[in-house]
XYZ file of C-alpha atoms in Angstrom:
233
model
C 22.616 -18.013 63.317
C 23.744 -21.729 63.533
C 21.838 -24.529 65.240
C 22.245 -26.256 68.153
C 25.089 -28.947 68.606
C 22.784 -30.603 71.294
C 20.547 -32.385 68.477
C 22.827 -32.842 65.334
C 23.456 -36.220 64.154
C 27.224 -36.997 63.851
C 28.831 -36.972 60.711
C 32.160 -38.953 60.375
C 34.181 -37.264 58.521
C 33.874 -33.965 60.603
C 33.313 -35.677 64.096
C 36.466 -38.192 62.978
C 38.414 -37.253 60.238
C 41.344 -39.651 60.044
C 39.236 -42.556 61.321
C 39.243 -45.348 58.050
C 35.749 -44.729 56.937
C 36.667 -41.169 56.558
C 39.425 -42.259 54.234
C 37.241 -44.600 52.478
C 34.896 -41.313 51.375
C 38.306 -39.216 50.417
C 38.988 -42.330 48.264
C 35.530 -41.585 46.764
C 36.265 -37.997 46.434
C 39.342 -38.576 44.654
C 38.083 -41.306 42.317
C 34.740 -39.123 41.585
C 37.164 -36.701 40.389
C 39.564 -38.390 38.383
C 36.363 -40.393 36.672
C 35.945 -36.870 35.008
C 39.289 -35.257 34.381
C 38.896 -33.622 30.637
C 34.312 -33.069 31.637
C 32.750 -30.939 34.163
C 31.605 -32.903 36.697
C 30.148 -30.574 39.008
C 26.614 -31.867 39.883
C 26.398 -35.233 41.556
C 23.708 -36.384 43.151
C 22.698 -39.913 44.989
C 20.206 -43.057 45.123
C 19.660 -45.769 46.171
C 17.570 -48.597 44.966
C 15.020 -48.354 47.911
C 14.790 -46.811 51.636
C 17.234 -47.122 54.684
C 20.726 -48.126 51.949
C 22.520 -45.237 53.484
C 22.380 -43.024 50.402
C 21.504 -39.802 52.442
C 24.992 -40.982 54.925
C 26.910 -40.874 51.794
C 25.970 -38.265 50.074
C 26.791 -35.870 53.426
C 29.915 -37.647 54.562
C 30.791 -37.112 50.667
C 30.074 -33.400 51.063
C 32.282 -32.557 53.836
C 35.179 -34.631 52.524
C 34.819 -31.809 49.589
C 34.741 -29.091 51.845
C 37.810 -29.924 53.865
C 39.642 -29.905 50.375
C 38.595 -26.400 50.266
C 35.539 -26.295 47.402
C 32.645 -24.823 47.892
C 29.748 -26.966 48.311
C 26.313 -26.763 48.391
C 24.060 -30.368 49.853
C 20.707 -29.866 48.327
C 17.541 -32.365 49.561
C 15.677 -33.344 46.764
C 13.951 -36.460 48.768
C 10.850 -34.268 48.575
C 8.593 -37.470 49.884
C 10.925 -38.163 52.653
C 13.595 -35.758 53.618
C 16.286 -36.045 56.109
C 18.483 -33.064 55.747
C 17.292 -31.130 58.253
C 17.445 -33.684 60.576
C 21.039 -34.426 60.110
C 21.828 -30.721 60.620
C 19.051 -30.036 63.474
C 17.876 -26.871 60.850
C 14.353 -25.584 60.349
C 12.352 -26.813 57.272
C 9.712 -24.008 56.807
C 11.936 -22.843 53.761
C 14.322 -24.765 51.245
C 13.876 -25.959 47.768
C 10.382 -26.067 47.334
C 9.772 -22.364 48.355
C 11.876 -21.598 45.285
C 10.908 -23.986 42.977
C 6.843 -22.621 43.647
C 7.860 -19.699 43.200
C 7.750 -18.335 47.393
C 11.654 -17.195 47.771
C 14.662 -16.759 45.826
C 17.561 -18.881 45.853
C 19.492 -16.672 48.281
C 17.100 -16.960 51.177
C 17.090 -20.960 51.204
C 20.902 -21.407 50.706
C 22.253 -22.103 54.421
C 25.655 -21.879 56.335
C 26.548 -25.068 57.957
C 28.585 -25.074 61.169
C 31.287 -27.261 58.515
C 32.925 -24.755 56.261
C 32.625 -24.454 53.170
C 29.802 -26.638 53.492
C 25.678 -25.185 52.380
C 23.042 -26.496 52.439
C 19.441 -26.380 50.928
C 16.808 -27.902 52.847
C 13.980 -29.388 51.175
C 11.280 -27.252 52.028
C 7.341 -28.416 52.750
C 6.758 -31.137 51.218
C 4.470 -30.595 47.998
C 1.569 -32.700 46.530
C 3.858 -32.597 43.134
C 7.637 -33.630 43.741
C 8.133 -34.960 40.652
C 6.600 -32.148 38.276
C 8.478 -29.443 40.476
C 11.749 -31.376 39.767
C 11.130 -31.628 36.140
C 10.291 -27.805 35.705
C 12.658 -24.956 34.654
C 13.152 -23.407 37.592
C 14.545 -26.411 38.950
C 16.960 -26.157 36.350
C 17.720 -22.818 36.642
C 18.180 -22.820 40.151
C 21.221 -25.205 39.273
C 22.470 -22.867 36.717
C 22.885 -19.950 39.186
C 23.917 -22.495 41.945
C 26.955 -23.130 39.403
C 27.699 -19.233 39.594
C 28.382 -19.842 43.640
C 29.518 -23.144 43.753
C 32.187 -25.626 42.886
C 30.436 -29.086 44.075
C 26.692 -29.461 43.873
C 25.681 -32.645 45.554
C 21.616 -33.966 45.101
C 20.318 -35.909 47.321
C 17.405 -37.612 45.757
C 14.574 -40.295 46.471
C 15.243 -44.298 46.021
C 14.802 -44.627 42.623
C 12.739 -48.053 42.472
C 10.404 -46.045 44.420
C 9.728 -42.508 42.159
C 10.296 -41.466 39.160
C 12.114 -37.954 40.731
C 15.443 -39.469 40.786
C 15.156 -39.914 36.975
C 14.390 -37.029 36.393
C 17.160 -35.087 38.672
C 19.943 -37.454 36.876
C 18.894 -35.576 33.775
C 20.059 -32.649 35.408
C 23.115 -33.654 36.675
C 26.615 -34.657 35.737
C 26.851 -37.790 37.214
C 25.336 -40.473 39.707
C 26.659 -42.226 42.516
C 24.237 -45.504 43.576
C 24.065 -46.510 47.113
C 23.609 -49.704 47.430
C 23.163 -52.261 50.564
C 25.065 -54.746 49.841
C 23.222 -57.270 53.060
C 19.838 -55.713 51.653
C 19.483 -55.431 48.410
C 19.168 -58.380 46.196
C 21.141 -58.725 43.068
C 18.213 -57.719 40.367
C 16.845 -54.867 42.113
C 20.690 -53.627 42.355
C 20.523 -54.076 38.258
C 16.731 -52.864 37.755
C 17.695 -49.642 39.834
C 21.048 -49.301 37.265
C 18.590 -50.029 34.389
C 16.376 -46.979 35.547
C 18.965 -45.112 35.920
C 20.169 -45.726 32.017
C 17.146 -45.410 30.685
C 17.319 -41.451 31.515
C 20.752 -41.947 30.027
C 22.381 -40.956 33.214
C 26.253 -41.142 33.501
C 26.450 -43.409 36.607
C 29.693 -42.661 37.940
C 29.956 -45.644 40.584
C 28.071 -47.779 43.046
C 28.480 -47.451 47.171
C 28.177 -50.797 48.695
C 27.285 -50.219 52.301
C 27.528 -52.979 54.916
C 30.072 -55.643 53.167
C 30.913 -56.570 56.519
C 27.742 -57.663 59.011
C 30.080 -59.079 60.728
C 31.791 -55.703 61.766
C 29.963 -53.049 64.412
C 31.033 -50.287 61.733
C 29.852 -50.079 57.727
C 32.656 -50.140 55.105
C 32.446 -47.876 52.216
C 33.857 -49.243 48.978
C 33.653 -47.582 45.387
C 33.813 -49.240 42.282
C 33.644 -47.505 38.654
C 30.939 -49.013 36.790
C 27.556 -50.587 38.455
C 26.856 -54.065 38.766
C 26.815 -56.221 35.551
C 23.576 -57.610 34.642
C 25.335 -61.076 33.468
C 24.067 -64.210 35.739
């Protein structure tokens, strides 16, 4: 059974889908996937140097933009501290990826229908008293594995990462990373410290987001650039 409409938020790409911020995230579809052509680059997940940079936007505007090319996708929550998810998609959050990383349900009962198709989702579940153990554990990695059996595009949403250590450890675990970053918010060195963490885990960052070029604008612009910011002054 799907939700409601009456308490969704709205989500771009599927509420406007020719509109130019839509085509800035098919841009960042299509440059995601050329940035891989000869890997597998199926597991992607998001940051953000800290709170409120619009990493959690991206990440689901990025997901539908998938599914209207006709993959299979599955969003998974990872923000186990703060999630948003089911917010976004007005979904219960008794069940999702805690209940099957402690062992409560199997992966089948948290995986979700959204009203987009093609698009899944995986809420992320109570929130535990040990996010960053249950992210580093095996069955966190084998509920990727098997997620890989279903799914073409598995996109992580996952906590700031000058906040946690649990985005470290889910870039481990993934193909590639995609930083958010605010570009009116965020100043320069915590853009590079939060690219630092990330290679320190040896994470393949695939590009940065910069959110908000604009302030001048009502709307954000979404721009992608391969590589993150230099660290030279």
């Amino acid at each position: 059974m799907l939700p409601s409409t009456n308490n969704r938020r709205p989500i771009i790409t599927h509420e406007n889908p020719k509109s130019p911020i839509s085509e800035a995230y098919r841009t960042l579809r299509t440059n995601i996937q050329f940035s891989a052509i000869d890997e597998e680059l199926r597991v992607i997940m998001a940051t953000s140097a800290g709170p409120g940079e619009g990493k959690s936007t991206t990440l689901t505007n990025l997901a539908v933009v998938y599914a209207q090319a006709d993959m299979r996708v599955v969003l998974i929550d990872a923000d186990l501290r703060k999630p948003t998810m089911h917010h976004t998609f007005s979904l219960s959050n008794r069940m999702g990826l805690t209940s099957v990383l402690s062992g409560q349900a199997e992966m089948d009962e948290v995986v979700r229908e959204s009203y987009i198709p093609n698009l899944n989702l995986i809420t992320s579940g109570p929130i535990p008293p040990n996010p960053s153990e249950m992210l580093a554990s095996k069955r966190m990695t084998k509920l990727l594995d098997d997620l890989k059996e279903r799914f073409d595009v598995i996109l992580i949403d996952a906590p700031p990462i000058l906040a946690v250590t649990d985005s470290q450890i889910v870039a481990t675990k993934s193909d590639g990373v995609i930083l958010v970053i605010d570009s009116g918010k965020v100043k320069r060195d915590m853009a590079i410290k939060a690219k630092a963490n990330l290679e320190h885990v040896k994470a393949r960052i695939l590009g940065v987001v910069l959110n908000n070029m604009d302030r001048k604008n009502a709307e954000s612009y979404y721009y992608y650039y391969y590589g993150a910011p230099e660290s030279k002054n």
